[in-house]
PDB file of C-alpha atoms in Angstrom:
ATOM      1  CA  UNK A   1     -11.877  -2.136 -14.907  1.00 81.00           C
ATOM      2  CA  UNK A   2     -10.050  -4.672 -13.942  1.00 87.00           C
ATOM      3  CA  UNK A   3      -9.795  -5.261 -10.402  1.00 93.00           C
ATOM      4  CA  UNK A   4      -8.091  -7.902  -7.566  1.00 96.00           C
ATOM      5  CA  UNK A   5     -10.651  -9.462  -5.120  1.00 97.00           C
ATOM      6  CA  UNK A   6     -10.751 -10.085  -1.936  1.00 97.00           C
ATOM      7  CA  UNK A   7     -12.424 -12.683  -0.134  1.00 97.00           C
ATOM      8  CA  UNK A   8     -14.372 -12.756   2.838  1.00 97.00           C
ATOM      9  CA  UNK A   9     -14.354  -8.905   3.909  1.00 96.00           C
ATOM     10  CA  UNK A  10     -14.700  -9.527   7.024  1.00 97.00           C
ATOM     11  CA  UNK A  11     -13.169 -12.589   9.032  1.00 97.00           C
ATOM     12  CA  UNK A  12     -13.729 -12.978  13.083  1.00 98.00           C
ATOM     13  CA  UNK A  13     -12.424 -15.874  14.595  1.00 97.00           C
ATOM     14  CA  UNK A  14     -11.441 -16.848  18.051  1.00 97.00           C
ATOM     15  CA  UNK A  15      -6.471 -16.776  19.278  1.00 97.00           C
ATOM     16  CA  UNK A  16      -5.404 -19.434  17.807  1.00 97.00           C
ATOM     17  CA  UNK A  17      -7.853 -20.319  15.260  1.00 97.00           C
ATOM     18  CA  UNK A  18      -6.156 -21.147  11.938  1.00 97.00           C
ATOM     19  CA  UNK A  19      -7.726 -18.279   9.466  1.00 98.00           C
ATOM     20  CA  UNK A  20      -7.197 -18.293   4.994  1.00 97.00           C
ATOM     21  CA  UNK A  21      -7.642 -15.064   3.564  1.00 98.00           C
ATOM     22  CA  UNK A  22      -8.367 -15.141  -0.538  1.00 97.00           C
ATOM     23  CA  UNK A  23      -7.242 -12.838  -3.485  1.00 97.00           C
ATOM     24  CA  UNK A  24      -7.850 -12.807  -6.732  1.00 97.00           C
ATOM     25  CA  UNK A  25      -5.077 -10.343  -8.113  1.00 96.00           C
ATOM     26  CA  UNK A  26      -5.413  -9.332 -11.803  1.00 95.00           C
ATOM     27  CA  UNK A  27      -5.393 -11.361 -14.968  1.00 92.00           C
ATOM     28  CA  UNK A  28      -2.352 -10.926 -16.374  1.00 90.00           C
ATOM     29  CA  UNK A  29       0.244  -9.325 -13.830  1.00 94.00           C
ATOM     30  CA  UNK A  30       2.858 -10.910 -11.992  1.00 92.00           C
ATOM     31  CA  UNK A  31       3.896  -9.919  -9.007  1.00 94.00           C
ATOM     32  CA  UNK A  32       1.483 -10.213  -6.238  1.00 96.00           C
ATOM     33  CA  UNK A  33       1.839  -8.574  -2.437  1.00 96.00           C
ATOM     34  CA  UNK A  34       0.089  -8.456   0.828  1.00 98.00           C
ATOM     35  CA  UNK A  35       0.070  -5.491   3.304  1.00 97.00           C
ATOM     36  CA  UNK A  36      -1.417  -4.972   6.145  1.00 97.00           C
ATOM     37  CA  UNK A  37      -2.964  -1.915   8.096  1.00 94.00           C
ATOM     38  CA  UNK A  38      -3.856  -2.005  11.685  1.00 94.00           C
ATOM     39  CA  UNK A  39      -6.469   0.436  11.975  1.00 90.00           C
ATOM     40  CA  UNK A  40      -5.434   3.963  11.730  1.00 87.00           C
ATOM     41  CA  UNK A  41      -1.495   2.860  11.495  1.00 90.00           C
ATOM     42  CA  UNK A  42       0.403   3.154   7.987  1.00 90.00           C
ATOM     43  CA  UNK A  43       0.344  -0.041   5.334  1.00 93.00           C
ATOM     44  CA  UNK A  44       3.007  -2.319   5.766  1.00 95.00           C
ATOM     45  CA  UNK A  45       4.878  -4.294   3.542  1.00 95.00           C
ATOM     46  CA  UNK A  46       4.417  -8.126   4.544  1.00 97.00           C
ATOM     47  CA  UNK A  47       5.332 -10.669   1.843  1.00 96.00           C
ATOM     48  CA  UNK A  48       5.962  -9.913  -2.258  1.00 95.00           C
ATOM     49  CA  UNK A  49       5.778 -12.832  -4.218  1.00 94.00           C
ATOM     50  CA  UNK A  50       6.389 -13.739  -8.113  1.00 92.00           C
ATOM     51  CA  UNK A  51       7.106 -16.311 -10.115  1.00 90.00           C
ATOM     52  CA  UNK A  52       6.259 -19.187  -7.911  1.00 91.00           C
ATOM     53  CA  UNK A  53       7.938 -18.266  -5.014  1.00 93.00           C
ATOM     54  CA  UNK A  54       7.937 -16.051  -2.182  1.00 94.00           C
ATOM     55  CA  UNK A  55      10.718 -13.232  -3.238  1.00 93.00           C
ATOM     56  CA  UNK A  56      10.934 -10.486  -0.219  1.00 92.00           C
ATOM     57  CA  UNK A  57       9.051 -11.064   3.644  1.00 93.00           C
ATOM     58  CA  UNK A  58       9.284  -8.568   6.510  1.00 93.00           C
ATOM     59  CA  UNK A  59      10.508  -9.643   9.181  1.00 92.00           C
ATOM     60  CA  UNK A  60       6.057  -9.454  10.843  1.00 93.00           C
ATOM     61  CA  UNK A  61       5.968 -12.499   8.214  1.00 95.00           C
ATOM     62  CA  UNK A  62       7.161 -15.257  10.454  1.00 93.00           C
ATOM     63  CA  UNK A  63       6.772 -18.707  10.396  1.00 94.00           C
ATOM     64  CA  UNK A  64       2.992 -17.855  11.178  1.00 96.00           C
ATOM     65  CA  UNK A  65       2.426 -16.713   8.004  1.00 97.00           C
ATOM     66  CA  UNK A  66       1.996 -18.427   4.694  1.00 97.00           C
ATOM     67  CA  UNK A  67       1.368 -17.843   1.118  1.00 97.00           C
ATOM     68  CA  UNK A  68       0.061 -19.872  -1.639  1.00 95.00           C
ATOM     69  CA  UNK A  69      -0.688 -19.611  -5.278  1.00 92.00           C
ATOM     70  CA  UNK A  70      -3.623 -23.298  -5.401  1.00 86.00           C
ATOM     71  CA  UNK A  71      -4.637 -22.789  -9.356  1.00 87.00           C
ATOM     72  CA  UNK A  72      -4.257 -19.862 -12.241  1.00 79.00           C
ATOM     73  CA  UNK A  73      -6.197 -16.700 -10.629  1.00 88.00           C
ATOM     74  CA  UNK A  74      -6.239 -16.947  -6.549  1.00 93.00           C
ATOM     75  CA  UNK A  75      -3.321 -16.473  -3.742  1.00 96.00           C
ATOM     76  CA  UNK A  76      -3.989 -17.215  -0.409  1.00 97.00           C
ATOM     77  CA  UNK A  77      -2.978 -16.184   3.337  1.00 98.00           C
ATOM     78  CA  UNK A  78      -2.489 -18.387   6.247  1.00 98.00           C
ATOM     79  CA  UNK A  79      -2.214 -17.527   9.190  1.00 97.00           C
ATOM     80  CA  UNK A  80      -1.782 -20.600  11.069  1.00 96.00           C
ATOM     81  CA  UNK A  81      -2.411 -19.584  14.092  1.00 95.00           C
ATOM     82  CA  UNK A  82      -3.796 -15.901  15.093  1.00 97.00           C
ATOM     83  CA  UNK A  83      -3.228 -13.673  17.321  1.00 96.00           C
ATOM     84  CA  UNK A  84      -4.411 -10.813  18.476  1.00 97.00           C
ATOM     85  CA  UNK A  85      -2.395  -8.563  17.088  1.00 95.00           C
ATOM     86  CA  UNK A  86      -3.136  -9.750  14.046  1.00 97.00           C
ATOM     87  CA  UNK A  87      -6.045  -8.028  14.332  1.00 97.00           C
ATOM     88  CA  UNK A  88      -6.191  -5.709  11.175  1.00 97.00           C
ATOM     89  CA  UNK A  89      -7.000  -5.143   7.665  1.00 96.00           C
ATOM     90  CA  UNK A  90      -5.273  -7.308   5.289  1.00 97.00           C
ATOM     91  CA  UNK A  91      -4.994  -6.065   1.439  1.00 97.00           C
ATOM     92  CA  UNK A  92      -4.082  -8.242  -1.481  1.00 97.00           C
ATOM     93  CA  UNK A  93      -1.963  -6.502  -4.366  1.00 97.00           C
ATOM     94  CA  UNK A  94      -0.722  -7.186  -7.381  1.00 96.00           C
ATOM     95  CA  UNK A  95       1.288  -5.264 -10.710  1.00 94.00           C
ATOM     96  CA  UNK A  96       2.346  -6.569 -14.435  1.00 92.00           C
ATOM     97  CA  UNK A  97       6.001  -6.096 -13.128  1.00 87.00           C
ATOM     98  CA  UNK A  98       8.710  -4.238 -11.207  1.00 81.00           C
ATOM     99  CA  UNK A  99       8.628  -0.416 -10.665  1.00 78.00           C
ATOM    100  CA  UNK A 100       5.041  -0.653 -11.587  1.00 84.00           C
ATOM    101  CA  UNK A 101       1.558   0.440 -10.562  1.00 90.00           C
ATOM    102  CA  UNK A 102       0.330  -1.830  -7.163  1.00 93.00           C
ATOM    103  CA  UNK A 103      -3.640  -2.683  -7.445  1.00 95.00           C
ATOM    104  CA  UNK A 104      -5.153  -2.798  -3.840  1.00 96.00           C
ATOM    105  CA  UNK A 105      -8.077  -4.705  -3.052  1.00 96.00           C
ATOM    106  CA  UNK A 106     -11.008  -4.208  -1.565  1.00 95.00           C
ATOM    107  CA  UNK A 107      -9.466  -6.019   1.820  1.00 96.00           C
ATOM    108  CA  UNK A 108     -10.833  -8.258   4.359  1.00 97.00           C
ATOM    109  CA  UNK A 109     -10.599  -6.779   8.057  1.00 97.00           C
ATOM    110  CA  UNK A 110      -9.065  -9.855   9.829  1.00 98.00           C
ATOM    111  CA  UNK A 111     -10.558  -9.491  13.424  1.00 98.00           C
ATOM    112  CA  UNK A 112      -8.981 -11.782  16.560  1.00 97.00           C
ATOM    113  CA  UNK A 113     -11.041 -12.620  19.351  1.00 97.00           C
TER     114      UNK A 113
ATOM    115  CA  UNK B   1      16.874  -0.710   7.976  1.00 65.00           C
ATOM    116  CA  UNK B   2      14.856   1.867   5.156  1.00 81.00           C
ATOM    117  CA  UNK B   3      11.840   3.804   6.538  1.00 91.00           C
ATOM    118  CA  UNK B   4       9.785   6.633   4.684  1.00 96.00           C
ATOM    119  CA  UNK B   5       8.920   9.735   7.251  1.00 97.00           C
ATOM    120  CA  UNK B   6       5.538  11.368   5.546  1.00 97.00           C
ATOM    121  CA  UNK B   7       3.727  15.335   7.207  1.00 97.00           C
ATOM    122  CA  UNK B   8       1.977  16.721   8.174  1.00 97.00           C
ATOM    123  CA  UNK B   9      -0.028  13.580  10.265  1.00 97.00           C
ATOM    124  CA  UNK B  10      -2.752  16.226   9.011  1.00 98.00           C
ATOM    125  CA  UNK B  11      -3.267  19.050   7.100  1.00 98.00           C
ATOM    126  CA  UNK B  12      -6.840  21.326   6.681  1.00 98.00           C
ATOM    127  CA  UNK B  13      -7.663  23.745   4.117  1.00 97.00           C
ATOM    128  CA  UNK B  14     -10.317  26.506   3.009  1.00 97.00           C
ATOM    129  CA  UNK B  15     -11.786  24.975  -0.669  1.00 97.00           C
ATOM    130  CA  UNK B  16     -10.065  26.628  -3.081  1.00 97.00           C
ATOM    131  CA  UNK B  17      -6.289  26.126  -1.297  1.00 97.00           C
ATOM    132  CA  UNK B  18      -3.007  24.101  -1.556  1.00 98.00           C
ATOM    133  CA  UNK B  19      -2.086  21.017  -0.001  1.00 98.00           C
ATOM    134  CA  UNK B  20       1.790  20.256   0.441  1.00 98.00           C
ATOM    135  CA  UNK B  21       2.649  17.000   1.232  1.00 98.00           C
ATOM    136  CA  UNK B  22       6.294  15.881   2.467  1.00 98.00           C
ATOM    137  CA  UNK B  23       7.840  12.730   2.820  1.00 98.00           C
ATOM    138  CA  UNK B  24      11.513  12.004   3.084  1.00 97.00           C
ATOM    139  CA  UNK B  25      12.982   8.106   2.172  1.00 96.00           C
ATOM    140  CA  UNK B  26      16.098   6.533   3.836  1.00 93.00           C
ATOM    141  CA  UNK B  27      17.110   3.977   1.249  1.00 89.00           C
ATOM    142  CA  UNK B  28      18.792   5.868  -1.233  1.00 88.00           C
ATOM    143  CA  UNK B  29      19.123   2.800  -3.645  1.00 88.00           C
ATOM    144  CA  UNK B  30      14.782   3.752  -4.244  1.00 91.00           C
ATOM    145  CA  UNK B  31      13.646   4.579  -7.326  1.00 90.00           C
ATOM    146  CA  UNK B  32      10.108   4.718  -7.715  1.00 92.00           C
ATOM    147  CA  UNK B  33       7.821   6.611  -5.533  1.00 95.00           C
ATOM    148  CA  UNK B  34       4.385   6.301  -5.540  1.00 95.00           C
ATOM    149  CA  UNK B  35       1.415   8.345  -3.529  1.00 97.00           C
ATOM    150  CA  UNK B  36      -1.678   6.643  -2.720  1.00 97.00           C
ATOM    151  CA  UNK B  37      -5.459   7.912  -1.589  1.00 97.00           C
ATOM    152  CA  UNK B  38      -7.309   6.212   1.228  1.00 94.00           C
ATOM    153  CA  UNK B  39     -11.013   7.333   1.250  1.00 94.00           C
ATOM    154  CA  UNK B  40     -12.780   6.214   5.120  1.00 90.00           C
ATOM    155  CA  UNK B  41     -12.742   2.535   5.080  1.00 87.00           C
ATOM    156  CA  UNK B  42     -11.633   1.784   1.869  1.00 90.00           C
ATOM    157  CA  UNK B  43      -8.636   0.616  -0.899  1.00 92.00           C
ATOM    158  CA  UNK B  44      -5.699   2.297  -1.791  1.00 93.00           C
ATOM    159  CA  UNK B  45      -5.726   4.286  -5.068  1.00 94.00           C
ATOM    160  CA  UNK B  46      -2.796   5.047  -6.892  1.00 95.00           C
ATOM    161  CA  UNK B  47      -3.148   9.030  -7.818  1.00 97.00           C
ATOM    162  CA  UNK B  48       0.612   9.766  -9.266  1.00 97.00           C
ATOM    163  CA  UNK B  49       4.002   8.645  -9.103  1.00 95.00           C
ATOM    164  CA  UNK B  50       7.054   8.988 -10.334  1.00 94.00           C
ATOM    165  CA  UNK B  51      10.293   7.493 -11.122  1.00 91.00           C
ATOM    166  CA  UNK B  52      13.813   8.624 -10.615  1.00 86.00           C
ATOM    167  CA  UNK B  53      14.845   9.692 -13.243  1.00 86.00           C
ATOM    168  CA  UNK B  54      13.000  12.497 -12.821  1.00 85.00           C
ATOM    169  CA  UNK B  55      12.176  15.738 -11.254  1.00 91.00           C
ATOM    170  CA  UNK B  56       9.184  17.037 -11.652  1.00 95.00           C
ATOM    171  CA  UNK B  57       5.492  15.068 -12.296  1.00 95.00           C
ATOM    172  CA  UNK B  58       2.302  16.912 -13.355  1.00 96.00           C
ATOM    173  CA  UNK B  59      -1.401  15.691 -13.003  1.00 95.00           C
ATOM    174  CA  UNK B  60      -4.140  18.585 -13.793  1.00 96.00           C
ATOM    175  CA  UNK B  61      -4.489  19.670 -10.076  1.00 97.00           C
ATOM    176  CA  UNK B  62      -2.242  17.276  -8.681  1.00 98.00           C
ATOM    177  CA  UNK B  63       2.199  17.018  -8.362  1.00 98.00           C
ATOM    178  CA  UNK B  64       4.777  15.249  -7.307  1.00 98.00           C
ATOM    179  CA  UNK B  65       8.396  16.258  -7.410  1.00 97.00           C
ATOM    180  CA  UNK B  66      11.762  14.542  -6.293  1.00 96.00           C
ATOM    181  CA  UNK B  67      15.063  15.625  -4.950  1.00 95.00           C
ATOM    182  CA  UNK B  68      16.705  12.703  -5.147  1.00 93.00           C
ATOM    183  CA  UNK B  69      19.720  14.885  -3.812  1.00 93.00           C
ATOM    184  CA  UNK B  70      17.894  15.708  -0.512  1.00 94.00           C
ATOM    185  CA  UNK B  71      16.616  11.891  -0.472  1.00 95.00           C
ATOM    186  CA  UNK B  72      13.118  14.497  -0.501  1.00 96.00           C
ATOM    187  CA  UNK B  73       9.280  14.143  -2.232  1.00 97.00           C
ATOM    188  CA  UNK B  74       6.420  15.575  -1.770  1.00 98.00           C
ATOM    189  CA  UNK B  75       2.973  15.654  -3.651  1.00 98.00           C
ATOM    190  CA  UNK B  76       0.375  19.267  -4.714  1.00 98.00           C
ATOM    191  CA  UNK B  77      -2.884  19.579  -4.676  1.00 98.00           C
ATOM    192  CA  UNK B  78      -4.391  22.935  -5.923  1.00 97.00           C
ATOM    193  CA  UNK B  79      -7.102  24.286  -5.829  1.00 97.00           C
ATOM    194  CA  UNK B  80      -8.379  21.404  -3.201  1.00 98.00           C
ATOM    195  CA  UNK B  81     -11.960  20.204  -2.406  1.00 97.00           C
ATOM    196  CA  UNK B  82     -13.895  18.636  -0.462  1.00 96.00           C
ATOM    197  CA  UNK B  83     -13.824  14.469  -2.905  1.00 96.00           C
ATOM    198  CA  UNK B  84     -10.008  15.744  -2.285  1.00 97.00           C
ATOM    199  CA  UNK B  85     -10.277  14.486   1.288  1.00 97.00           C
ATOM    200  CA  UNK B  86      -9.116  11.265   2.462  1.00 97.00           C
ATOM    201  CA  UNK B  87      -6.011  10.180   3.988  1.00 96.00           C
ATOM    202  CA  UNK B  88      -3.126  10.326   1.707  1.00 97.00           C
ATOM    203  CA  UNK B  89      -0.153   7.866   2.252  1.00 96.00           C
ATOM    204  CA  UNK B  90       3.611   8.239   0.618  1.00 97.00           C
ATOM    205  CA  UNK B  91       5.228   4.957  -0.533  1.00 96.00           C
ATOM    206  CA  UNK B  92       9.027   4.419  -1.695  1.00 95.00           C
ATOM    207  CA  UNK B  93      10.635   1.259  -3.575  1.00 91.00           C
ATOM    208  CA  UNK B  94      14.577   0.213  -3.641  1.00 81.00           C
ATOM    209  CA  UNK B  95      15.850  -0.603  -6.686  1.00 74.00           C
ATOM    210  CA  UNK B  96      17.585  -3.664  -5.285  1.00 72.00           C
ATOM    211  CA  UNK B  97      14.161  -5.556  -3.377  1.00 70.00           C
ATOM    212  CA  UNK B  98      11.253  -7.021  -5.113  1.00 74.00           C
ATOM    213  CA  UNK B  99       8.674  -4.248  -5.551  1.00 84.00           C
ATOM    214  CA  UNK B 100       7.847  -4.128  -1.621  1.00 90.00           C
ATOM    215  CA  UNK B 101       6.297  -0.734  -1.385  1.00 93.00           C
ATOM    216  CA  UNK B 102       7.861   0.945   2.048  1.00 94.00           C
ATOM    217  CA  UNK B 103       5.019   3.339   2.993  1.00 95.00           C
ATOM    218  CA  UNK B 104       4.413   7.071   5.441  1.00 96.00           C
ATOM    219  CA  UNK B 105       2.612   6.992   8.041  1.00 95.00           C
ATOM    220  CA  UNK B 106       0.052   8.792   6.296  1.00 96.00           C
ATOM    221  CA  UNK B 107      -1.477  12.392   6.542  1.00 97.00           C
ATOM    222  CA  UNK B 108      -5.377  12.544   6.996  1.00 97.00           C
ATOM    223  CA  UNK B 109      -6.099  16.068   4.715  1.00 98.00           C
ATOM    224  CA  UNK B 110      -8.842  17.500   5.897  1.00 98.00           C
ATOM    225  CA  UNK B 111     -10.214  20.146   3.131  1.00 97.00           C
ATOM    226  CA  UNK B 112     -13.801  22.648   4.164  1.00 96.00           C
ATOM    227  CA  UNK B 113     -16.068  24.439   2.692  1.00 92.00           C
TER     228      UNK B 113
END
């Protein structure tokens, strides 16, 4: 069964550094998402992406964040200048269409020191 | 803004008992309601979902009910087993949005043998 994959599984960085989190969505899916989950809290929506552009973003997704689909398979989340409060688990997800199941990747645990 | 309230935050049952988790959503345009199960350190996985044109859906020991008028939806697990122990998240998707999931705060279910 196809799965969403993410790399790395754990990323440790210094405050102010840039990080890029990578995802490979399921191949025939058209909608892509990033969510984050601070330890012990709920999953929060960051951004959705369709047809090579951002379709919706949350208040969390400020100018420090960007997403890109650099080729036909990868979907990346970049945080330009990390802050301590960016420490969280970041999940990528994808779906075939609207109101279809969103399949989540295994997550990248980001630790900002 | 869009919000999903979830109760209880923790639920402890004996094996074989039933468990009920309740959610309330604020956006009347919401039309898709998935439930995710998240085991410790793992990705959220869909266990059941319901669309707004349906009042109830069942899949073996799991059922979901939806009351659109009251903006409530509930997850029912019967004959609970220790492997049902996990955190359960309800979510809602608005018809006016681009498929973003608004999650509840989660319910930690513990099933004791």
